[in-house]
Amino acid sequence: DSGVTQTPKHLITATGQRVTLRCSPRSGDLSVYWYQQSLDQGLQFLIQYYNGEERAKGNILERFSAQQFPDLHSELNLSSLELGDSALYFCASSPWPEMNTEAFFGQGTRLTVV
Amino acid sequence: DQQVKQNSPSLSVQEGRISILNCDYTNSMFDYFLWYKKYPAEGPTFLISISSIKDKNEDGRFTVFLNKSAKHLSLHIVPSQPGDSAVYFCAASDSNTGKLIFGQGTTLQVKP
């Protein structure tokens, strides 16, 4: 158990809809990262928050947004969903702002868009 | 543009032998490299890392080698165990951009 909790574990929704994925980082970790893993793809970095502020941005679509709340949990909002958004979405956390340190991953949310 | 490449999608090794997983990168600004292991239905877990100022880092059965001139790193597992069967991802970090780029992963199967 990494200590990072992601909910829900599975999500099935229709095209055009909006969903929210939630992440609770390990106790004390200030950094939260979001990654997308599509079929046969590596982990694509989406966005990082550190202590409530956006720190780094990767290949995140404009239809996607994220935030980190004062209690440090984070939410990833995906809107106007398309079939190609079906993927595993991972959240990770670490104590530090730098991405070159060990991060602890949750079990992921599997999103299926039908 | 794939900046971090793991050209072998899969690798099969006999228990007790050495497993060598390879990773190539294109960006000379990468200054940290990490390996993660992933079991099915679980998130990735950190395995080992290396800074660009080193050419080798060892942790128990796991050793990572970095060849900066070739822009190549490898993970050696000796001896391999059936429990090492997993997907291995290499990742590279550029401190200037603050981003971590992952490769596509290599599935390692260690046969008893």
PDB file of C-alpha atoms in Angstrom:
ATOM      1  CA  ASP A   1       0.000   0.000   0.000  1.00  0.00           C
ATOM      2  CA  SER A   2       1.600   3.237  -1.209  1.00  0.00           C
ATOM      3  CA  GLY A   3      -0.565   5.429   0.996  1.00  0.00           C
ATOM      4  CA  VAL A   4      -2.017   7.230  -2.026  1.00  0.00           C
ATOM      5  CA  THR A   5      -5.751   6.737  -2.478  1.00  0.00           C
ATOM      6  CA  GLN A   6      -7.564   7.210  -5.752  1.00  0.00           C
ATOM      7  CA  THR A   7     -11.307   7.102  -6.221  1.00  0.00           C
ATOM      8  CA  PRO A   8     -13.165   5.746  -7.988  1.00  0.00           C
ATOM      9  CA  LYS A   9     -11.247   2.654  -9.118  1.00  0.00           C
ATOM     10  CA  HIS A  10     -13.395   2.222 -12.208  1.00  0.00           C
ATOM     11  CA  LEU A  11     -15.556   4.654 -14.126  1.00  0.00           C
ATOM     12  CA  ILE A  12     -17.670   4.096 -17.226  1.00  0.00           C
ATOM     13  CA  THR A  13     -19.223   7.099 -18.866  1.00  0.00           C
ATOM     14  CA  ALA A  14     -20.530   8.267 -22.217  1.00  0.00           C
ATOM     15  CA  THR A  15     -18.909  10.558 -24.736  1.00  0.00           C
ATOM     16  CA  GLY A  16     -19.496  14.213 -24.067  1.00  0.00           C
ATOM     17  CA  GLN A  17     -19.815  13.749 -20.338  1.00  0.00           C
ATOM     18  CA  ARG A  18     -17.697  15.189 -17.521  1.00  0.00           C
ATOM     19  CA  VAL A  19     -16.046  13.221 -14.713  1.00  0.00           C
ATOM     20  CA  THR A  20     -13.968  14.011 -11.646  1.00  0.00           C
ATOM     21  CA  LEU A  21     -11.174  11.791 -10.404  1.00  0.00           C
ATOM     22  CA  ARG A  22     -10.022  12.198  -6.846  1.00  0.00           C
ATOM     23  CA  CYS A  23      -6.648  11.663  -5.213  1.00  0.00           C
ATOM     24  CA  SER A  24      -5.617  11.699  -1.566  1.00  0.00           C
ATOM     25  CA  PRO A  25      -1.830  11.894  -1.261  1.00  0.00           C
ATOM     26  CA  ARG A  26       0.283  10.246   1.408  1.00  0.00           C
ATOM     27  CA  SER A  27       0.151  12.019   4.714  1.00  0.00           C
ATOM     28  CA  GLY A  28       2.525  14.967   4.647  1.00  0.00           C
ATOM     29  CA  ASP A  29       3.237  14.891   0.913  1.00  0.00           C
ATOM     30  CA  LEU A  30       2.885  18.306  -0.693  1.00  0.00           C
ATOM     31  CA  SER A  31       3.327  17.332  -4.346  1.00  0.00           C
ATOM     32  CA  VAL A  32       0.610  15.646  -6.350  1.00  0.00           C
ATOM     33  CA  TYR A  33       1.125  14.455  -9.924  1.00  0.00           C
ATOM     34  CA  TRP A  34      -1.373  13.194 -12.470  1.00  0.00           C
ATOM     35  CA  TYR A  35      -0.479  10.735 -15.227  1.00  0.00           C
ATOM     36  CA  GLN A  36      -2.411   9.119 -18.062  1.00  0.00           C
ATOM     37  CA  GLN A  37      -1.637   5.640 -19.339  1.00  0.00           C
ATOM     38  CA  SER A  38      -3.421   4.703 -22.525  1.00  0.00           C
ATOM     39  CA  LEU A  39      -3.384   1.209 -24.004  1.00  0.00           C
ATOM     40  CA  ASP A  40       0.184   0.142 -24.875  1.00  0.00           C
ATOM     41  CA  GLN A  41       1.481   3.568 -23.942  1.00  0.00           C
ATOM     42  CA  GLY A  42       3.851   4.720 -21.272  1.00  0.00           C
ATOM     43  CA  LEU A  43       2.853   7.078 -18.527  1.00  0.00           C
ATOM     44  CA  GLN A  44       2.103  10.523 -19.880  1.00  0.00           C
ATOM     45  CA  PHE A  45       2.638  13.314 -17.395  1.00  0.00           C
ATOM     46  CA  LEU A  46      -0.350  15.625 -17.196  1.00  0.00           C
ATOM     47  CA  ILE A  47       0.177  18.100 -14.375  1.00  0.00           C
ATOM     48  CA  GLN A  48       1.822  18.652 -10.988  1.00  0.00           C
ATOM     49  CA  TYR A  49       0.661  20.635  -7.983  1.00  0.00           C
ATOM     50  CA  TYR A  50       2.836  21.543  -5.043  1.00  0.00           C
ATOM     51  CA  ASN A  51       1.267  22.848  -1.854  1.00  0.00           C
ATOM     52  CA  GLY A  52      -1.808  24.073  -3.686  1.00  0.00           C
ATOM     53  CA  GLU A  53      -0.061  25.732  -6.617  1.00  0.00           C
ATOM     54  CA  GLU A  54       0.395  24.429 -10.133  1.00  0.00           C
ATOM     55  CA  ARG A  55       4.104  23.655 -10.554  1.00  0.00           C
ATOM     56  CA  ALA A  56       4.529  21.856 -13.858  1.00  0.00           C
ATOM     57  CA  LYS A  57       2.346  21.129 -16.829  1.00  0.00           C
ATOM     58  CA  GLY A  58       2.702  18.315 -19.312  1.00  0.00           C
ATOM     59  CA  ASN A  59       0.546  17.196 -22.203  1.00  0.00           C
ATOM     60  CA  ILE A  60      -2.741  18.047 -20.546  1.00  0.00           C
ATOM     61  CA  LEU A  61      -5.625  18.792 -22.880  1.00  0.00           C
ATOM     62  CA  GLU A  62      -7.615  21.995 -22.509  1.00  0.00           C
ATOM     63  CA  ARG A  63     -10.686  19.852 -21.760  1.00  0.00           C
ATOM     64  CA  PHE A  64      -8.883  18.613 -18.652  1.00  0.00           C
ATOM     65  CA  SER A  65      -8.233  20.600 -15.503  1.00  0.00           C
ATOM     66  CA  ALA A  66      -6.972  19.884 -12.043  1.00  0.00           C
ATOM     67  CA  GLN A  67      -6.666  21.508  -8.668  1.00  0.00           C
ATOM     68  CA  GLN A  68      -5.175  20.831  -5.277  1.00  0.00           C
ATOM     69  CA  PHE A  69      -7.195  21.795  -2.242  1.00  0.00           C
ATOM     70  CA  PRO A  70      -5.999  23.197   1.121  1.00  0.00           C
ATOM     71  CA  ASP A  71      -6.132  19.701   2.632  1.00  0.00           C
ATOM     72  CA  LEU A  72      -3.766  18.676  -0.211  1.00  0.00           C
ATOM     73  CA  HIS A  73      -6.131  16.268  -1.920  1.00  0.00           C
ATOM     74  CA  SER A  74      -6.401  16.782  -5.652  1.00  0.00           C
ATOM     75  CA  GLU A  75      -9.055  16.387  -8.300  1.00  0.00           C
ATOM     76  CA  LEU A  76      -8.673  15.880 -12.036  1.00  0.00           C
ATOM     77  CA  ASN A  77     -11.651  17.045 -14.071  1.00  0.00           C
ATOM     78  CA  LEU A  78     -12.160  15.618 -17.532  1.00  0.00           C
ATOM     79  CA  SER A  79     -14.861  17.189 -19.689  1.00  0.00           C
ATOM     80  CA  SER A  80     -16.365  16.708 -23.150  1.00  0.00           C
ATOM     81  CA  LEU A  81     -15.077  13.169 -22.965  1.00  0.00           C
ATOM     82  CA  GLU A  82     -14.046  11.365 -26.126  1.00  0.00           C
ATOM     83  CA  LEU A  83     -13.459   7.674 -26.778  1.00  0.00           C
ATOM     84  CA  GLY A  84      -9.724   8.337 -26.864  1.00  0.00           C
ATOM     85  CA  ASP A  85      -9.779   9.542 -23.271  1.00  0.00           C
ATOM     86  CA  SER A  86     -10.286   5.953 -22.127  1.00  0.00           C
ATOM     87  CA  ALA A  87      -7.199   5.195 -20.084  1.00  0.00           C
ATOM     88  CA  LEU A  88      -5.756   4.507 -16.670  1.00  0.00           C
ATOM     89  CA  TYR A  89      -5.269   7.715 -14.731  1.00  0.00           C
ATOM     90  CA  PHE A  90      -2.670   7.609 -11.980  1.00  0.00           C
ATOM     91  CA  CYS A  91      -2.063  10.015  -9.191  1.00  0.00           C
ATOM     92  CA  ALA A  92       1.267  10.115  -7.382  1.00  0.00           C
ATOM     93  CA  SER A  93       2.564  12.091  -4.448  1.00  0.00           C
ATOM     94  CA  SER A  94       5.890  13.026  -2.935  1.00  0.00           C
ATOM     95  CA  PRO A  95       7.151  15.317  -0.184  1.00  0.00           C
ATOM     96  CA  TRP A  96       9.238  17.409  -2.559  1.00  0.00           C
ATOM     97  CA  PRO A  97       8.565  19.766  -5.466  1.00  0.00           C
ATOM     98  CA  GLU A  98      11.214  18.192  -7.704  1.00  0.00           C
ATOM     99  CA  MET A  99      10.126  15.432 -10.069  1.00  0.00           C
ATOM    100  CA  ASN A 100      13.462  13.666  -9.930  1.00  0.00           C
ATOM    101  CA  THR A 101      12.677  12.161  -6.540  1.00  0.00           C
ATOM    102  CA  GLU A 102      10.765   9.027  -5.684  1.00  0.00           C
ATOM    103  CA  ALA A 103       7.019   9.394  -6.061  1.00  0.00           C
ATOM    104  CA  PHE A 104       4.354   7.121  -4.617  1.00  0.00           C
ATOM    105  CA  PHE A 105       1.595   6.070  -6.960  1.00  0.00           C
ATOM    106  CA  GLY A 106      -2.005   5.197  -6.301  1.00  0.00           C
ATOM    107  CA  GLN A 107      -3.651   2.182  -7.879  1.00  0.00           C
ATOM    108  CA  GLY A 108      -5.187   4.278 -10.604  1.00  0.00           C
ATOM    109  CA  THR A 109      -8.648   5.017 -11.925  1.00  0.00           C
ATOM    110  CA  ARG A 110      -9.651   3.129 -15.029  1.00  0.00           C
ATOM    111  CA  LEU A 111     -11.833   5.357 -17.165  1.00  0.00           C
ATOM    112  CA  THR A 112     -13.854   3.848 -19.982  1.00  0.00           C
ATOM    113  CA  VAL A 113     -15.650   6.206 -22.346  1.00  0.00           C
ATOM    114  CA  VAL A 114     -18.380   4.524 -24.405  1.00  0.00           C
TER     115      VAL A 114
ATOM    116  CA  ASP B   1       8.563  12.809 -30.361  1.00  0.00           C
ATOM    117  CA  GLN B   2       9.483  10.024 -27.954  1.00  0.00           C
ATOM    118  CA  GLN B   3      12.264  11.429 -25.780  1.00  0.00           C
ATOM    119  CA  VAL B   4      12.589   8.245 -23.709  1.00  0.00           C
ATOM    120  CA  LYS B   5      12.452   4.925 -25.519  1.00  0.00           C
ATOM    121  CA  GLN B   6      12.357   1.359 -24.317  1.00  0.00           C
ATOM    122  CA  ASN B   7      12.730  -0.515 -27.549  1.00  0.00           C
ATOM    123  CA  SER B   8      12.087  -3.970 -26.180  1.00  0.00           C
ATOM    124  CA  PRO B   9       8.408  -4.421 -25.284  1.00  0.00           C
ATOM    125  CA  SER B  10       9.149  -7.701 -23.538  1.00  0.00           C
ATOM    126  CA  LEU B  11      11.958  -9.814 -22.105  1.00  0.00           C
ATOM    127  CA  SER B  12      11.963 -13.390 -20.856  1.00  0.00           C
ATOM    128  CA  VAL B  13      14.689 -14.653 -18.521  1.00  0.00           C
ATOM    129  CA  GLN B  14      15.326 -17.807 -16.557  1.00  0.00           C
ATOM    130  CA  GLU B  15      15.260 -17.607 -12.776  1.00  0.00           C
ATOM    131  CA  GLY B  16      18.730 -16.986 -11.349  1.00  0.00           C
ATOM    132  CA  ARG B  17      20.094 -15.397 -14.533  1.00  0.00           C
ATOM    133  CA  ILE B  18      20.673 -11.740 -15.227  1.00  0.00           C
ATOM    134  CA  SER B  19      17.923  -9.503 -16.594  1.00  0.00           C
ATOM    135  CA  ILE B  20      19.041  -6.453 -18.558  1.00  0.00           C
ATOM    136  CA  LEU B  21      16.470  -3.809 -19.390  1.00  0.00           C
ATOM    137  CA  ASN B  22      17.490  -1.015 -21.716  1.00  0.00           C
ATOM    138  CA  CYS B  23      16.411   2.569 -22.158  1.00  0.00           C
ATOM    139  CA  ASP B  24      17.523   5.245 -24.632  1.00  0.00           C
ATOM    140  CA  TYR B  25      16.906   8.970 -24.466  1.00  0.00           C
ATOM    141  CA  THR B  26      17.345  11.874 -26.832  1.00  0.00           C
ATOM    142  CA  ASN B  27      17.384  14.947 -24.607  1.00  0.00           C
ATOM    143  CA  SER B  28      20.882  15.775 -23.357  1.00  0.00           C
ATOM    144  CA  MET B  29      19.349  18.054 -20.684  1.00  0.00           C
ATOM    145  CA  PHE B  30      17.996  15.097 -18.711  1.00  0.00           C
ATOM    146  CA  ASP B  31      19.842  15.024 -15.396  1.00  0.00           C
ATOM    147  CA  TYR B  32      18.057  12.341 -13.372  1.00  0.00           C
ATOM    148  CA  PHE B  33      16.892   8.920 -14.396  1.00  0.00           C
ATOM    149  CA  LEU B  34      14.536   6.650 -12.499  1.00  0.00           C
ATOM    150  CA  TRP B  35      13.234   3.126 -12.842  1.00  0.00           C
ATOM    151  CA  TYR B  36       9.754   2.109 -11.731  1.00  0.00           C
ATOM    152  CA  LYS B  37       8.237  -1.354 -11.537  1.00  0.00           C
ATOM    153  CA  LYS B  38       4.555  -2.037 -12.082  1.00  0.00           C
ATOM    154  CA  TYR B  39       2.536  -5.129 -11.255  1.00  0.00           C
ATOM    155  CA  PRO B  40      -0.916  -5.653 -12.820  1.00  0.00           C
ATOM    156  CA  ALA B  41      -3.720  -3.743 -11.113  1.00  0.00           C
ATOM    157  CA  GLU B  42      -1.237  -1.727  -9.070  1.00  0.00           C
ATOM    158  CA  GLY B  43       0.408   1.642  -9.444  1.00  0.00           C
ATOM    159  CA  PRO B  44       4.107   1.886 -10.342  1.00  0.00           C
ATOM    160  CA  THR B  45       6.591   1.629  -7.479  1.00  0.00           C
ATOM    161  CA  PHE B  46       9.967   3.297  -7.407  1.00  0.00           C
ATOM    162  CA  LEU B  47      12.935   1.002  -7.852  1.00  0.00           C
ATOM    163  CA  ILE B  48      16.176   2.909  -8.260  1.00  0.00           C
ATOM    164  CA  SER B  49      17.490   6.186  -9.628  1.00  0.00           C
ATOM    165  CA  ILE B  50      20.721   7.701 -10.904  1.00  0.00           C
ATOM    166  CA  SER B  51      21.979  11.216 -11.298  1.00  0.00           C
ATOM    167  CA  SER B  52      23.700  12.251 -14.514  1.00  0.00           C
ATOM    168  CA  ILE B  53      26.891  12.903 -12.556  1.00  0.00           C
ATOM    169  CA  LYS B  54      27.206   9.172 -11.874  1.00  0.00           C
ATOM    170  CA  ASP B  55      27.568   6.221 -14.192  1.00  0.00           C
ATOM    171  CA  LYS B  56      26.433   3.485 -11.821  1.00  0.00           C
ATOM    172  CA  ASN B  57      24.125   3.070  -8.866  1.00  0.00           C
ATOM    173  CA  GLU B  58      23.527  -0.171  -7.025  1.00  0.00           C
ATOM    174  CA  ASP B  59      20.824  -1.275  -4.601  1.00  0.00           C
ATOM    175  CA  GLY B  60      20.866  -4.941  -3.698  1.00  0.00           C
ATOM    176  CA  ARG B  61      20.089  -7.036  -6.766  1.00  0.00           C
ATOM    177  CA  PHE B  62      19.406  -3.929  -8.862  1.00  0.00           C
ATOM    178  CA  THR B  63      22.070  -1.884 -10.622  1.00  0.00           C
ATOM    179  CA  VAL B  64      21.509   0.979 -13.032  1.00  0.00           C
ATOM    180  CA  PHE B  65      24.203   1.976 -15.494  1.00  0.00           C
ATOM    181  CA  LEU B  66      24.262   5.305 -17.305  1.00  0.00           C
ATOM    182  CA  ASN B  67      26.213   5.969 -20.499  1.00  0.00           C
ATOM    183  CA  LYS B  68      25.768   9.683 -21.188  1.00  0.00           C
ATOM    184  CA  SER B  69      27.722   9.737 -24.417  1.00  0.00           C
ATOM    185  CA  ALA B  70      25.428   7.071 -25.845  1.00  0.00           C
ATOM    186  CA  LYS B  71      22.344   8.512 -24.105  1.00  0.00           C
ATOM    187  CA  HIS B  72      21.629   5.046 -22.822  1.00  0.00           C
ATOM    188  CA  LEU B  73      20.828   3.529 -19.474  1.00  0.00           C
ATOM    189  CA  SER B  74      20.245  -0.024 -18.402  1.00  0.00           C
ATOM    190  CA  LEU B  75      18.837  -1.803 -15.382  1.00  0.00           C
ATOM    191  CA  HIS B  76      20.490  -5.056 -14.353  1.00  0.00           C
ATOM    192  CA  ILE B  77      18.735  -7.484 -12.038  1.00  0.00           C
ATOM    193  CA  VAL B  78      20.964 -10.218 -10.643  1.00  0.00           C
ATOM    194  CA  PRO B  79      19.849 -12.851  -9.856  1.00  0.00           C
ATOM    195  CA  SER B  80      16.414 -12.610 -11.385  1.00  0.00           C
ATOM    196  CA  GLN B  81      13.505 -14.008  -9.392  1.00  0.00           C
ATOM    197  CA  PRO B  82       9.961 -14.929 -10.468  1.00  0.00           C
ATOM    198  CA  GLY B  83       8.671 -12.085  -8.267  1.00  0.00           C
ATOM    199  CA  ASP B  84      10.545  -9.643 -10.502  1.00  0.00           C
ATOM    200  CA  SER B  85       8.058 -10.378 -13.298  1.00  0.00           C
ATOM    201  CA  ALA B  86       6.456  -7.005 -13.943  1.00  0.00           C
ATOM    202  CA  VAL B  87       6.472  -4.047 -16.312  1.00  0.00           C
ATOM    203  CA  TYR B  88       9.541  -1.849 -15.904  1.00  0.00           C
ATOM    204  CA  PHE B  89       9.438   1.823 -16.836  1.00  0.00           C
ATOM    205  CA  CYS B  90      12.429   4.070 -17.159  1.00  0.00           C
ATOM    206  CA  ALA B  91      11.891   7.794 -16.692  1.00  0.00           C
ATOM    207  CA  ALA B  92      14.033  10.859 -17.229  1.00  0.00           C
ATOM    208  CA  SER B  93      13.850  14.240 -15.577  1.00  0.00           C
ATOM    209  CA  ASP B  94      14.959  17.658 -16.766  1.00  0.00           C
ATOM    210  CA  SER B  95      15.421  19.912 -13.745  1.00  0.00           C
ATOM    211  CA  ASN B  96      14.960  23.003 -15.908  1.00  0.00           C
ATOM    212  CA  THR B  97      11.477  22.090 -17.105  1.00  0.00           C
ATOM    213  CA  GLY B  98      10.565  20.114 -14.009  1.00  0.00           C
ATOM    214  CA  LYS B  99       9.010  17.343 -16.062  1.00  0.00           C
ATOM    215  CA  LEU B 100       9.396  13.597 -15.849  1.00  0.00           C
ATOM    216  CA  ILE B 101       9.195  11.668 -19.118  1.00  0.00           C
ATOM    217  CA  PHE B 102       8.440   7.958 -19.039  1.00  0.00           C
ATOM    218  CA  GLY B 103       9.294   5.287 -21.556  1.00  0.00           C
ATOM    219  CA  GLN B 104       6.670   2.861 -22.802  1.00  0.00           C
ATOM    220  CA  GLY B 105       7.772   0.058 -20.513  1.00  0.00           C
ATOM    221  CA  THR B 106       9.286  -3.407 -20.865  1.00  0.00           C
ATOM    222  CA  THR B 107       7.439  -6.461 -19.613  1.00  0.00           C
ATOM    223  CA  LEU B 108       9.851  -8.794 -17.844  1.00  0.00           C
ATOM    224  CA  GLN B 109       8.947 -12.430 -17.338  1.00  0.00           C
ATOM    225  CA  VAL B 110      11.198 -14.489 -15.084  1.00  0.00           C
ATOM    226  CA  LYS B 111      10.589 -18.194 -15.563  1.00  0.00           C
ATOM    227  CA  PRO B 112      11.101 -20.607 -12.667  1.00  0.00           C
TER     228      PRO B 112
END
